[in-house]
mmCIF file of C-alpha atoms and ligand atoms in Angstrom:
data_model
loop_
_atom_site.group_PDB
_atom_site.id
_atom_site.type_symbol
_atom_site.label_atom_id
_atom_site.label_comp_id
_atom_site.label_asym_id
_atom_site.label_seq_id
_atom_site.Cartn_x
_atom_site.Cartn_y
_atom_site.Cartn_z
ATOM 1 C CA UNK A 1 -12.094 -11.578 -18.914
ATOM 2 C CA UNK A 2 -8.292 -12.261 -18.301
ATOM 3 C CA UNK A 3 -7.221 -12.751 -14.790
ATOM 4 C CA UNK A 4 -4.090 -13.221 -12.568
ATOM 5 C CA UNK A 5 -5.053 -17.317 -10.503
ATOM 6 C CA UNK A 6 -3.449 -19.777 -8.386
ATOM 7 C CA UNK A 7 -4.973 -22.631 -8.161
ATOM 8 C CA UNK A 8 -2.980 -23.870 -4.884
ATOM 9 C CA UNK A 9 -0.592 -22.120 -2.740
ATOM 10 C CA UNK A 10 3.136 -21.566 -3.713
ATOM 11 C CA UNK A 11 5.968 -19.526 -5.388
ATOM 12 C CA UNK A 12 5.652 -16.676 -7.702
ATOM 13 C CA UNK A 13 5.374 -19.760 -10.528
ATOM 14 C CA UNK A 14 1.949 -20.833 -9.472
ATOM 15 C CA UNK A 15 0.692 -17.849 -10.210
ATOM 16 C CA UNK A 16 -1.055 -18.233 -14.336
ATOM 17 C CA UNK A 17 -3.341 -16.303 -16.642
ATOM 18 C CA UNK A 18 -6.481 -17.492 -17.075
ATOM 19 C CA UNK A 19 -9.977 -16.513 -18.702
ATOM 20 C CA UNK A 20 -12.649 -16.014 -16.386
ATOM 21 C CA UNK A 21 -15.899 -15.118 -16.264
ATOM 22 C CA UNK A 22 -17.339 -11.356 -15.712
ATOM 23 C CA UNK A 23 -17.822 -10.857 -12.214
ATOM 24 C CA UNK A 24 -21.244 -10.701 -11.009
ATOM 25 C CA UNK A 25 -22.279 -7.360 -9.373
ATOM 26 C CA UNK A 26 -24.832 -6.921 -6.964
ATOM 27 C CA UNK A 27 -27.108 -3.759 -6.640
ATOM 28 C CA UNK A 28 -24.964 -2.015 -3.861
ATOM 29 C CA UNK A 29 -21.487 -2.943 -6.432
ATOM 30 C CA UNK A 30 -19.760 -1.630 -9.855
ATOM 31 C CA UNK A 31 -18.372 -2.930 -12.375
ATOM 32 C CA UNK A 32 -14.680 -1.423 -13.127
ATOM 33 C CA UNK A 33 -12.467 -2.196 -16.146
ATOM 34 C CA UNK A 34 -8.722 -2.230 -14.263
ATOM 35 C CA UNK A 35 -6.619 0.241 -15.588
ATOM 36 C CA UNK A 36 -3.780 -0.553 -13.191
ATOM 37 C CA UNK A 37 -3.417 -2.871 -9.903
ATOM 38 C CA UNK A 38 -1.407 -2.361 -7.062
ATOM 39 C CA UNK A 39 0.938 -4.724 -5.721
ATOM 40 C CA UNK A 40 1.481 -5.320 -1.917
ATOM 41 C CA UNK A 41 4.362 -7.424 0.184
ATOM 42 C CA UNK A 42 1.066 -9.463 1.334
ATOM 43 C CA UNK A 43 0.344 -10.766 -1.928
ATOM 44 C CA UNK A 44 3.419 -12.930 -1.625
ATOM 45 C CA UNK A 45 2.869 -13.606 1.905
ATOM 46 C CA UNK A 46 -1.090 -15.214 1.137
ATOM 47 C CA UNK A 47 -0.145 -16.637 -1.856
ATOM 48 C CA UNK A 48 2.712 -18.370 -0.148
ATOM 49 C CA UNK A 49 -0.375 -19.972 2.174
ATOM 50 C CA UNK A 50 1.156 -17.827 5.626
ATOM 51 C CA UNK A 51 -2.585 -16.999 5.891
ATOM 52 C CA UNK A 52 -4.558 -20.217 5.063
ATOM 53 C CA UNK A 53 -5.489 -20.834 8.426
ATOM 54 C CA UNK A 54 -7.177 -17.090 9.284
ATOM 55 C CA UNK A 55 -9.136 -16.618 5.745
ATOM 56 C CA UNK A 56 -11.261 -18.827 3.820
ATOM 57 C CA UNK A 57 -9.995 -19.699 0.639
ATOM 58 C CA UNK A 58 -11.756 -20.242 -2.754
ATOM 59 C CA UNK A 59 -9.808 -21.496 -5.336
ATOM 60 C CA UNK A 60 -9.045 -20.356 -8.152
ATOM 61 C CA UNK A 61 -7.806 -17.110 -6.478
ATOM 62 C CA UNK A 62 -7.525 -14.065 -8.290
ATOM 63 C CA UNK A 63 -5.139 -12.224 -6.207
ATOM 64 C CA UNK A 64 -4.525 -8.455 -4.975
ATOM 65 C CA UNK A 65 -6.542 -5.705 -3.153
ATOM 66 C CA UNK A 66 -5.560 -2.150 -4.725
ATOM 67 C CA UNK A 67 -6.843 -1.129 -8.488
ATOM 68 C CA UNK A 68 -7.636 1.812 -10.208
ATOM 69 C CA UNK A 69 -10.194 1.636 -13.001
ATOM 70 C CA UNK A 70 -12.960 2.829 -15.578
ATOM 71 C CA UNK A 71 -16.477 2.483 -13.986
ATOM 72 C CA UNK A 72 -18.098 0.172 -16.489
ATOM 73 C CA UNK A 73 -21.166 -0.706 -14.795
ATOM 74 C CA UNK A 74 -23.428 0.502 -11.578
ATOM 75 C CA UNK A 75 -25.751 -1.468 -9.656
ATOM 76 C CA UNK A 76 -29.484 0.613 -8.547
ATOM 77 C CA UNK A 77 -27.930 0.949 -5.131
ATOM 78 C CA UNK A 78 -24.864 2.884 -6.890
ATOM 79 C CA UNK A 79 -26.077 5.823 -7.619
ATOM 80 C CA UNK A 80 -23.004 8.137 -7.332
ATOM 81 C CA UNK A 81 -21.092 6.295 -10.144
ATOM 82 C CA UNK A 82 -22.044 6.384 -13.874
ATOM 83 C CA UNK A 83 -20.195 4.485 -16.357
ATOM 84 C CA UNK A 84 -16.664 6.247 -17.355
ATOM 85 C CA UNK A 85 -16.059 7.512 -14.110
ATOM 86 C CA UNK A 86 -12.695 7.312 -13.218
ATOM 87 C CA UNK A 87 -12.230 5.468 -9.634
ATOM 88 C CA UNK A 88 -9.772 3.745 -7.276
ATOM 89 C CA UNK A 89 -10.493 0.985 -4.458
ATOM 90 C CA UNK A 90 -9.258 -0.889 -1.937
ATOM 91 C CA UNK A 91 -11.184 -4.640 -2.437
ATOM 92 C CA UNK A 92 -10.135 -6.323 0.513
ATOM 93 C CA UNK A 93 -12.706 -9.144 0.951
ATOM 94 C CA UNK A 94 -12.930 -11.746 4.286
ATOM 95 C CA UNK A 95 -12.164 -14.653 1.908
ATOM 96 C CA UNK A 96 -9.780 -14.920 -0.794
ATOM 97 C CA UNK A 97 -11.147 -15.403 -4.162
ATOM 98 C CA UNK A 98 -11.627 -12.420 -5.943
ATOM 99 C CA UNK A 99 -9.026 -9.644 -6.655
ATOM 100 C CA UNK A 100 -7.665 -7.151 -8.326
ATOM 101 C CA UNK A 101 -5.386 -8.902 -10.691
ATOM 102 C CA UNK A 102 -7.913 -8.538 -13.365
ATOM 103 C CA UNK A 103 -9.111 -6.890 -16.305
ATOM 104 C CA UNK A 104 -12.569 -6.479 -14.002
ATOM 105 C CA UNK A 105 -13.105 -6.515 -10.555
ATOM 106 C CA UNK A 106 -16.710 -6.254 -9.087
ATOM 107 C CA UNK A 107 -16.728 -3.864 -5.833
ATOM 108 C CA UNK A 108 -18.944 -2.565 -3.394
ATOM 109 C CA UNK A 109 -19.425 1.216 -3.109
ATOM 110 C CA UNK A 110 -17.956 0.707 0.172
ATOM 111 C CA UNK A 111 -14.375 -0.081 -1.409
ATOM 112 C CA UNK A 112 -14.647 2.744 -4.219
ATOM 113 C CA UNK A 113 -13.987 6.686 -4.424
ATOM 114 C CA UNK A 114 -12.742 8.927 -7.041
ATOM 115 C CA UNK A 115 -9.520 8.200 -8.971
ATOM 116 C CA UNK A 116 -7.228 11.635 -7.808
ATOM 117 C CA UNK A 117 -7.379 13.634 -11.055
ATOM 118 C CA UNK A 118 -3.950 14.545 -11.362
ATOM 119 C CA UNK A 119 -2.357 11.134 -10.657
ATOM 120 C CA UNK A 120 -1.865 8.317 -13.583
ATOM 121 C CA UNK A 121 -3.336 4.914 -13.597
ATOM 122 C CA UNK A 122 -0.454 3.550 -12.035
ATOM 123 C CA UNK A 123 0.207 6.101 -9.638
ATOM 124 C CA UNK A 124 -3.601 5.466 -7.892
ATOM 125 C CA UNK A 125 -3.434 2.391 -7.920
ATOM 126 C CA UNK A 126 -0.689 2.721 -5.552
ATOM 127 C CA UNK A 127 -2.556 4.516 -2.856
ATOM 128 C CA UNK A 128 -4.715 2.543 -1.345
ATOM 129 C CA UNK A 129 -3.773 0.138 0.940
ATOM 130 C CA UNK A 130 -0.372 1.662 1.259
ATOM 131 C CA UNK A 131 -1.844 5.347 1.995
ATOM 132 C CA UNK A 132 -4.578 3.643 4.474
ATOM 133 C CA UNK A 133 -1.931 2.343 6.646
ATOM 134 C CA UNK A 134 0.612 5.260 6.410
ATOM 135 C CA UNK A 135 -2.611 7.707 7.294
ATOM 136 C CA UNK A 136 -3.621 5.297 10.238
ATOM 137 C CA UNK A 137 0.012 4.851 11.369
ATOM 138 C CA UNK A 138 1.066 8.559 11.194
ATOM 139 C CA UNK A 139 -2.406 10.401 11.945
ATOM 140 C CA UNK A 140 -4.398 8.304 14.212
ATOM 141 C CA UNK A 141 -1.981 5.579 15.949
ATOM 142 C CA UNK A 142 1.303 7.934 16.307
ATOM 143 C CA UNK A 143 -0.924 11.650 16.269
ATOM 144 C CA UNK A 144 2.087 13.037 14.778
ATOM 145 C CA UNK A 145 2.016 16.972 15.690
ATOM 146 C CA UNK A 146 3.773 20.591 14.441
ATOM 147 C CA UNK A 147 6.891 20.695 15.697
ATOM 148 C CA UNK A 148 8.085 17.153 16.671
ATOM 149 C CA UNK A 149 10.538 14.596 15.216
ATOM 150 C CA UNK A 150 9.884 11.577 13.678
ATOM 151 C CA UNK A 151 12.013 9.366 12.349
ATOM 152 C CA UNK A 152 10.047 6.764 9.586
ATOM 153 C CA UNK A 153 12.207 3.367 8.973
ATOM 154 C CA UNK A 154 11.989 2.471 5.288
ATOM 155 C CA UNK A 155 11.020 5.977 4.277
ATOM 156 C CA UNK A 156 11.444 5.186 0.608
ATOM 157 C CA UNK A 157 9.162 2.130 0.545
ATOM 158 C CA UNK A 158 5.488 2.275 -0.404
ATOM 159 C CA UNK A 159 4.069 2.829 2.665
ATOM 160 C CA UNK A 160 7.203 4.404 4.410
ATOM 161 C CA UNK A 161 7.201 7.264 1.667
ATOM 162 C CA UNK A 162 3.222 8.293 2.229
ATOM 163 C CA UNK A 163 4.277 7.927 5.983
ATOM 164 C CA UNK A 164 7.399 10.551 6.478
ATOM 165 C CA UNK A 165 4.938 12.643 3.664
ATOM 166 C CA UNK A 166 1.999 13.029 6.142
ATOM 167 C CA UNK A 167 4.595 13.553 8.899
ATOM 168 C CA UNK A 168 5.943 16.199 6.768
ATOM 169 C CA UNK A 169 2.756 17.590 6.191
ATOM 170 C CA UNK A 170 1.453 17.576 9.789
ATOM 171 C CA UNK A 171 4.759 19.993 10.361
ATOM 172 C CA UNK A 172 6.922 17.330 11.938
ATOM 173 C CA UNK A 173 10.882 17.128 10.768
ATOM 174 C CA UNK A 174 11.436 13.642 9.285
ATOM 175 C CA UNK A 175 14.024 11.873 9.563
ATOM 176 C CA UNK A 176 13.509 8.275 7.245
ATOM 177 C CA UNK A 177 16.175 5.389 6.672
ATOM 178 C CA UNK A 178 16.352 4.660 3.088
ATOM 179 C CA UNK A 179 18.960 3.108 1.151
ATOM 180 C CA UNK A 180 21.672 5.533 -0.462
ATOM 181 C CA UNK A 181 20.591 5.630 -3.604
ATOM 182 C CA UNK A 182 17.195 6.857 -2.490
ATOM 183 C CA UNK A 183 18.663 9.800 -0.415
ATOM 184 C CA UNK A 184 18.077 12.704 -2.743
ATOM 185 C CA UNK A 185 14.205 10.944 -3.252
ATOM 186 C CA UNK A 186 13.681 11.734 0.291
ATOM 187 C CA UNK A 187 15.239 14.859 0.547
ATOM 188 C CA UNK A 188 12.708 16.072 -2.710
ATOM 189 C CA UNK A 189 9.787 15.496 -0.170
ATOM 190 C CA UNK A 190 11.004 17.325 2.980
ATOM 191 C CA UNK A 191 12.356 14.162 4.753
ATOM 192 C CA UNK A 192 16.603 14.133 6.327
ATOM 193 C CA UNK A 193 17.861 10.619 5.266
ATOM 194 C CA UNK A 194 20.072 8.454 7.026
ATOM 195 C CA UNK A 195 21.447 5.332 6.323
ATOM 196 C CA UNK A 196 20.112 2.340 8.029
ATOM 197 C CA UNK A 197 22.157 -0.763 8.628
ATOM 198 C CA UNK A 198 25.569 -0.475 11.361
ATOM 199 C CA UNK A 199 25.819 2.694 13.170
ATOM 200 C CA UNK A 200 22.374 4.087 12.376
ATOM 201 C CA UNK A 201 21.967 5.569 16.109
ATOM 202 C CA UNK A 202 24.695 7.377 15.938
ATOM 203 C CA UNK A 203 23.639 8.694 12.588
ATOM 204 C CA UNK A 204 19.989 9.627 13.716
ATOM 205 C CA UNK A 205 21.362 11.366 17.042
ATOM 206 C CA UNK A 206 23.451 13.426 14.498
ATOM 207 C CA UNK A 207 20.646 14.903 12.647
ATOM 208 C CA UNK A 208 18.164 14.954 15.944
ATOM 209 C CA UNK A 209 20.357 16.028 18.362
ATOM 210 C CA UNK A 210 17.251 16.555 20.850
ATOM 211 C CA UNK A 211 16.083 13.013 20.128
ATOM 212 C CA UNK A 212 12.765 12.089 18.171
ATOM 213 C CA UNK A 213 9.447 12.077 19.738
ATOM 214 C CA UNK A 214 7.655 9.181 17.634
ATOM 215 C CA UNK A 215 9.182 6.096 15.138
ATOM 216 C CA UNK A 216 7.233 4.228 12.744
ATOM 217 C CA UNK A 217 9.029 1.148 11.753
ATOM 218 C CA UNK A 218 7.750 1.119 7.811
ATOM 219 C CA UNK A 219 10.534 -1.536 7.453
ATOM 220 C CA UNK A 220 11.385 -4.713 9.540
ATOM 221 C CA UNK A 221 14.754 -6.209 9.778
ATOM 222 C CA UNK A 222 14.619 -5.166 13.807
ATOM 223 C CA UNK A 223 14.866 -1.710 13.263
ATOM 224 C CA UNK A 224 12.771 -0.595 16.304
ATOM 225 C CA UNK A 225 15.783 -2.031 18.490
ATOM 226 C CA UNK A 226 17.151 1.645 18.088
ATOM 227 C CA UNK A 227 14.504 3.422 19.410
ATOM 228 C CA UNK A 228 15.278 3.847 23.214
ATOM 229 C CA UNK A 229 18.446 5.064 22.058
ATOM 230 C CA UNK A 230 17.192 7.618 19.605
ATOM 231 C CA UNK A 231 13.868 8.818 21.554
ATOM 232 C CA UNK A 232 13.332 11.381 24.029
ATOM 233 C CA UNK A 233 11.453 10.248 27.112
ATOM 234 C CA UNK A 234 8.235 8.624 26.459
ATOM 235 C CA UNK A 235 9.016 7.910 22.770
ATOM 236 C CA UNK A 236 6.449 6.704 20.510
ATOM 237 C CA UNK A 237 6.180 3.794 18.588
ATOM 238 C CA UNK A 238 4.483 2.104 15.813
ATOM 239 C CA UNK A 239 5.221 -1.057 13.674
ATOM 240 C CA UNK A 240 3.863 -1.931 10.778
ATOM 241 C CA UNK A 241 6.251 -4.308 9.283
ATOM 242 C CA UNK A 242 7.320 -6.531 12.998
ATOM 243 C CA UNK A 243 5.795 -7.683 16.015
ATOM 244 C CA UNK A 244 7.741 -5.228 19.313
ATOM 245 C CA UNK A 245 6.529 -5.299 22.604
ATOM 246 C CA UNK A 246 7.876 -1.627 22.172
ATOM 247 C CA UNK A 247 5.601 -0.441 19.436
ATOM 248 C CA UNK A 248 2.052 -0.853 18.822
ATOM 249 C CA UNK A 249 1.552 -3.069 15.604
ATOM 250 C CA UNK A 250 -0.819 -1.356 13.146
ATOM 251 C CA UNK A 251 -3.010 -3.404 10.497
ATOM 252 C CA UNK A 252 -4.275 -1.418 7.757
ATOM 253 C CA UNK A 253 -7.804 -1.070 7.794
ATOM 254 C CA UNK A 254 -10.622 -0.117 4.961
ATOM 255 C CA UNK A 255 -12.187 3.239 5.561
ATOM 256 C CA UNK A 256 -13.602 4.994 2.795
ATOM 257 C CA UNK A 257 -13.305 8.723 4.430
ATOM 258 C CA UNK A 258 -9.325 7.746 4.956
ATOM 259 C CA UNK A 259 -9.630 6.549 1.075
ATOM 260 C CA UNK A 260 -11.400 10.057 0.387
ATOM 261 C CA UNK A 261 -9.125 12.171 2.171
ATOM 262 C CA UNK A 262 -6.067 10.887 0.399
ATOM 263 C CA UNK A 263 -7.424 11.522 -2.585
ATOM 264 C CA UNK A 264 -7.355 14.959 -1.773
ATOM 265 C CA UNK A 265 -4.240 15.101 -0.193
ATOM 266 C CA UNK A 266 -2.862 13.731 -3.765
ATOM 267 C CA UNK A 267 -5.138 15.800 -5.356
ATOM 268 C CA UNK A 268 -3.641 19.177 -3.352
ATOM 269 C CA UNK A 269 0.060 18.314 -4.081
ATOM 270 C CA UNK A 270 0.961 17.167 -0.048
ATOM 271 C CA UNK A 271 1.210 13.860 -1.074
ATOM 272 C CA UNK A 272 2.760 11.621 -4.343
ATOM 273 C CA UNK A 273 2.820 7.843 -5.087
ATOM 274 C CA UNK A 274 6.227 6.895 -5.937
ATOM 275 C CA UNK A 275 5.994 3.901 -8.805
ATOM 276 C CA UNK A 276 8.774 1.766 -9.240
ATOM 277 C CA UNK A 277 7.971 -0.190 -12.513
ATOM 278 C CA UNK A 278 4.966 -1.570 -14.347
ATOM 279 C CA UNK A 279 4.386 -4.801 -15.904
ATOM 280 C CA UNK A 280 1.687 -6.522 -17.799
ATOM 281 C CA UNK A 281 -1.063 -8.623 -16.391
ATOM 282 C CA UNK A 282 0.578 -11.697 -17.711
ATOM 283 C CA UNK A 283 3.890 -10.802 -16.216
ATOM 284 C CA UNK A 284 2.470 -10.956 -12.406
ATOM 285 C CA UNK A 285 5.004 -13.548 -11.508
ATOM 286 C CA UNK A 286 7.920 -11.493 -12.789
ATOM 287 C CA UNK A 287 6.186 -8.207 -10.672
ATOM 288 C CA UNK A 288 6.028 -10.099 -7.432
ATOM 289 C CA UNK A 289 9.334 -11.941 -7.610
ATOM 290 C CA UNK A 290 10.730 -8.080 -7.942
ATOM 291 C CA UNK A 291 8.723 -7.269 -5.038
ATOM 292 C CA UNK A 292 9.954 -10.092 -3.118
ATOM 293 C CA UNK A 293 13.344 -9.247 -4.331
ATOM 294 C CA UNK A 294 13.400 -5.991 -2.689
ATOM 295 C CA UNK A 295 15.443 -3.738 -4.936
ATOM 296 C CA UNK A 296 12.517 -1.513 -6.282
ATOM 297 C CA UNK A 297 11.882 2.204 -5.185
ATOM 298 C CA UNK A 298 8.009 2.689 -5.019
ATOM 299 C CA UNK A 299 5.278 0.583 -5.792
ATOM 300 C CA UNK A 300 4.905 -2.011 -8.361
ATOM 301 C CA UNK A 301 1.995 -2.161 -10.708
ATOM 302 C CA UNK A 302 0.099 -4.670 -12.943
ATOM 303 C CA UNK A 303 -1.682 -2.990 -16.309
ATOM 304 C CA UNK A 304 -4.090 -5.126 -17.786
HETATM 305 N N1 NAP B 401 0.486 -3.778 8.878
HETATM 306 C C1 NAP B 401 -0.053 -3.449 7.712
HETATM 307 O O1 NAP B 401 -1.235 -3.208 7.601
HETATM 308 C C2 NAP B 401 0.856 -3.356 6.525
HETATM 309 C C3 NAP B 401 0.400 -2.735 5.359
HETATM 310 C C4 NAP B 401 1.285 -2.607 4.290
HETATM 311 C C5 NAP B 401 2.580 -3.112 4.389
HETATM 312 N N2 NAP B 401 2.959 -3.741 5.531
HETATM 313 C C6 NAP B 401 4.341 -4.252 5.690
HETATM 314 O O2 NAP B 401 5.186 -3.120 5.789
HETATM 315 C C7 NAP B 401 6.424 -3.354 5.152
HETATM 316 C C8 NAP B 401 6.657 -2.298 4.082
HETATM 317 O O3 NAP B 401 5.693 -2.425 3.047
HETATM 318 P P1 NAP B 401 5.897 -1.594 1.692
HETATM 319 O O4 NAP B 401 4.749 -1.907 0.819
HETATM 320 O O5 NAP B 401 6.202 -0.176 2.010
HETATM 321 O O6 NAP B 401 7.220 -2.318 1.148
HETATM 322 P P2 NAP B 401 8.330 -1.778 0.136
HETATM 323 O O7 NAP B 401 7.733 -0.799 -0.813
HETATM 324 O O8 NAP B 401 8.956 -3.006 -0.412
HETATM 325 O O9 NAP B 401 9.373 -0.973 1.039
HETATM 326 C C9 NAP B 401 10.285 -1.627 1.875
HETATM 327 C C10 NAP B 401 11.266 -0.607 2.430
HETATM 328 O O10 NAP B 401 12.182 -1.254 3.332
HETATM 329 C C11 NAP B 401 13.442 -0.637 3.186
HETATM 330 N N3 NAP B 401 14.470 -1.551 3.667
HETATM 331 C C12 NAP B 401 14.991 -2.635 3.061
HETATM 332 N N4 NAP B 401 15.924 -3.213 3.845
HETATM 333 C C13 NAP B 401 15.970 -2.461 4.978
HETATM 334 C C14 NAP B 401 16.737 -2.541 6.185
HETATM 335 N N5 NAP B 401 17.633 -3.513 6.378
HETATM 336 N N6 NAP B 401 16.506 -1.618 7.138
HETATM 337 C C15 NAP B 401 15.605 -0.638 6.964
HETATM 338 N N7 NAP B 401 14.861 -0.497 5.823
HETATM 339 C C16 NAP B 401 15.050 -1.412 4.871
HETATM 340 C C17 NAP B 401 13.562 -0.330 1.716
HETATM 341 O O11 NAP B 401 14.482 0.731 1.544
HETATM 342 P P3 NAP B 401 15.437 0.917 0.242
HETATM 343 O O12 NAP B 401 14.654 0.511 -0.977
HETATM 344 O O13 NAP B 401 15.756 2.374 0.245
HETATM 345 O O14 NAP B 401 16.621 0.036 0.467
HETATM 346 C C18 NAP B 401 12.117 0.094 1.394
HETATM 347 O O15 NAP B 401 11.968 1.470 1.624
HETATM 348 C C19 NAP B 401 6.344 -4.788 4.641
HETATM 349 O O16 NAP B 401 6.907 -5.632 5.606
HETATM 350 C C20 NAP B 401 4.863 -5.053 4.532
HETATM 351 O O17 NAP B 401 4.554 -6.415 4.638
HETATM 352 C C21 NAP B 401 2.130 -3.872 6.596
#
């Protein structure tokens, strides 16, 4: 099969297509042919090396953790999948060797559930690891409830957009920072935009004059400086993009009821993966130097 490697940590550039073999699958594991495979901002950051000291590494490493895919095969300890179901997963393994930059990827019933059926290839393979850590940022770390404000830095991003849409949902009003020209995005799914950058307290106290009640920080660049000045009394806080002895830092992790539920929530209209482009499998450079670059509006996909 054709794969995404690099064969030592570096740039975009070591990153080369190579022919491996099938991956083995064990009783308890499928077989999927990769329809589409997410990107994530910590694809750069472990191929750069930043993690080589906390994870084993095997080289040649195929990388990436999100695909959607055709079940081709099921191990006797897989009985719930047949070949030709349609699936998603999030394959995020303790070592890095295998991933999802593939035309197969071998995974464990564990890391698999039903693709939702009204999303496309590229759309699902979106959701994973971006809609695990907006759930577990939003519904379980921040317990976002009817009638408070939230305000959602980076609102437009890949995470930050299934974030402010689960505040939404949960029957908060959203306020997310976004750049301009995704303003009218955010207002399509219920969330008040403001500007980040120079003045954005005075712009968030404008649109919640009461103050918020919780912030997730979906976006870095020290945004969670503003929230004593934009939250009532006993403000919450969560980070997923920088380290704030204000905010609790949340890590994504795998959990296949999360996986199920947002599946539905797709499936039920409450929630949409925004995609920002697509490229080939052999284009995976080009795909993560635009992620890197940071002028893309959604997620960014590999199709095999
Ligand atoms: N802790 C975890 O488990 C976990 C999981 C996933 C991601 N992350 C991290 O979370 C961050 C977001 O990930 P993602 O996949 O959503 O990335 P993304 O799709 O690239 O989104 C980044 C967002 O940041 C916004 N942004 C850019 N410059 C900004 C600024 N100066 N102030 C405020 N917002 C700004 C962008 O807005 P515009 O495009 O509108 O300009 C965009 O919405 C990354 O740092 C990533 O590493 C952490």
């Amino acid at each position: 099969m054709k794969a995404i490697v690099y064969r030592s940590f570096g740039g975009p550039e070591v990153l080369e297509l190579a022919d491996l073999p099938t991956p083995k699958t064990q009783q308890d594991s499928v077989l999927v042919r990769v329809r589409a495979a997410g990107l994530n901002p910590a694809d750069n950051v472990i191929r750069a090396g930043a993690l080589a000291d906390s994870m084993d590494t095997f080289f040649p490493v195929v990388p990436g953790w999100d695909f959607a895919g055709v079940v081709e095969r099921a191990g006797a300890g897989a009985p719930e999948w047949t070949p030709g179901d349609e699936v998603i997963g999030y394959l995020r393994e303790p070592v890095l060797h295998h991933g999802t930059y593939a035309e197969l990827v071998a995974a464990p019933v564990t890391a698999v559930t039903r693709k939702p059926a009204n999303a496309s290839w590229a759309e699902a393979a979106g959701l994973p690891l971006a809609g695990l850590t907006a759930y577990q940022a939003v519904v379980e770390h921040l317990r976002v409830t009817s009638g408070e404000t939230v305000l959602v830095h980076g609102a437009s991003g890949g995470v930050g957009s299934l974030a402010a849409q689960l505040a939404v949902r949960s029957g908060a009003t959203v306020i997310g920072t976004a750049g301009l020209s995704n303003h009218d995005y955010l207002r399509s799914v219920g969330v008040t935009p403001v500007a980040y950058g120079d003045g954005l307290i005075e712009r968030v106290r404008d649109v919640a004059t009461g103050g918020v009640d919780a912030v997730l920080d979906a976006a870095g660049h020290g945004a969670l400086a503003s929230t004593a000045a934009v939250g009532r009394p006993g403000v919450r806080a969560v980070s997923i993009a920088d380290a704030s002895p204000d905010a609790t830092t949340v890590f994504a992790r795998h959990d296949l009821p999360t996986l199920k539920e947002l599946v539905q929530l797709v499936e039920a209209g409450d929630l949409t993966i925004r995609v920002a482009a697509t490229y080939p499998l052999r284009q995976a450079a080009e795909a993560q130097r635009a992620l890197a670059a940071g002028r893309h509006s959604g997620k960014i996909v590999l199709v095999p």
